[in-house]
Coordinates of C-alpha atoms in Angstrom, one line a residue:
X1 CA 32.0 83.4 102.3
X2 CA 35.2 81.6 100.7
X3 CA 37.1 80.1 104.1
X4 CA 40.3 81.7 104.1
X5 CA 43.2 80.2 106.6
X6 CA 45.7 82.5 108.5
X7 CA 49.2 82.1 106.8
X8 CA 51.9 84.7 106.5
X9 CA 51.1 86.1 103.6
X10 CA 52.9 87.0 101.0
X11 CA 50.6 91.2 100.0
X12 CA 48.7 92.9 102.1
X13 CA 46.2 91.8 99.2
X14 CA 47.1 88.4 100.6
X15 CA 45.6 89.1 103.7
X16 CA 42.7 91.5 103.6
X17 CA 40.5 88.8 102.3
X18 CA 41.9 86.8 105.9
X19 CA 41.4 90.6 107.4
X20 CA 37.8 90.6 106.5
X21 CA 36.7 86.7 107.7
X22 CA 37.8 87.6 110.4
X23 CA 34.8 90.9 111.1
X24 CA 32.1 89.1 109.8
X25 CA 29.9 90.3 112.4
X26 CA 28.2 93.6 112.0
X27 CA 29.3 94.4 115.5
X28 CA 32.2 94.0 115.6
X29 CA 33.0 96.1 112.3
X30 CA 31.6 99.1 114.0
X31 CA 33.1 98.5 117.0
X32 CA 36.2 98.7 114.3
X33 CA 34.9 101.5 113.2
X34 CA 34.1 103.6 115.8
X35 CA 38.0 103.2 117.5
X36 CA 39.6 104.3 114.3
X37 CA 37.3 107.6 114.6
X38 CA 37.9 107.8 117.5
X39 CA 42.0 107.9 116.3
X40 CA 41.4 110.0 114.2
X41 CA 40.0 112.5 116.6
X42 CA 43.0 111.7 119.7
X43 CA 45.0 112.7 116.2
X44 CA 43.1 116.3 116.0
X45 CA 42.7 116.9 119.1
X46 CA 46.4 116.3 119.7
X47 CA 46.6 118.6 116.8
X48 CA 44.3 121.5 118.4
X49 CA 45.7 122.0 122.0
X50 CA 49.8 120.7 120.9
X51 CA 49.7 118.5 123.9
X52 CA 51.1 115.3 122.7
X53 CA 50.8 113.3 126.1
X54 CA 46.9 112.6 124.0
X55 CA 48.8 110.2 121.7
X56 CA 48.8 108.1 124.9
X57 CA 45.0 107.9 124.1
X58 CA 46.4 106.3 120.9
X59 CA 46.5 102.6 122.4
X60 CA 43.3 102.6 124.3
X61 CA 41.2 104.5 121.7
X62 CA 42.0 101.9 118.3
X63 CA 42.4 98.9 119.7
X64 CA 39.9 99.7 123.2
X65 CA 37.1 99.1 120.8
X66 CA 38.7 96.4 118.3
X67 CA 39.1 93.8 121.3
X68 CA 35.6 94.2 122.5
X69 CA 34.3 93.6 119.4
X70 CA 37.1 90.5 118.7
X71 CA 36.5 89.1 122.4
X72 CA 33.1 89.3 123.2
X73 CA 31.0 90.0 119.8
X74 CA 33.4 87.2 117.0
X75 CA 35.0 84.9 119.7
X76 CA 38.0 85.7 118.0
X77 CA 42.2 86.7 118.4
X78 CA 43.3 90.0 117.0
X79 CA 44.8 89.1 114.0
X80 CA 46.4 92.2 115.5
X81 CA 48.9 89.4 117.2
X82 CA 50.4 87.8 114.5
X83 CA 50.6 90.4 111.4
X84 CA 50.8 93.8 114.3
X85 CA 50.9 96.1 109.6
X86 CA 48.5 94.8 107.5
X87 CA 45.6 95.2 110.5
X88 CA 46.3 98.1 110.6
X89 CA 45.9 98.7 107.3
X90 CA 43.6 96.3 107.3
X91 CA 41.7 98.7 109.6
X92 CA 41.9 101.5 107.8
X93 CA 41.1 100.2 105.0
X94 CA 38.1 98.2 106.7
X95 CA 36.9 102.4 107.6
X96 CA 37.2 103.9 104.1
X97 CA 35.3 101.1 102.5
X98 CA 32.9 101.7 105.0
X99 CA 32.8 105.5 104.7
X100 CA 32.3 104.8 100.5
X101 CA 29.4 101.8 101.1
X102 CA 31.8 99.0 99.4
X103 CA 31.8 97.0 103.2
X104 CA 28.3 96.3 104.3
X105 CA 27.3 98.9 108.2

């Protein structure tokens, strides 16, 4: 894979190759996948129960799994720190691409 340098990205299309490079470790990708899946589960639980307090779990579930993947397996800083919106979009696109089989599980 070509090395993509972090810079001021002008679009998500420019950012996504960098995002994928920062998630090259399979365990890190899997942790992101389960964090995103957990986020959907929390949202479903809030919807079913009508208890908005469950929304407080969103950052814990969504970022908790991902940051474990970065700090312990990928050994890098999450892109969230410098590119929060692109990184959030990247999480969802990578989740979709993993489900579709475009990215190795």
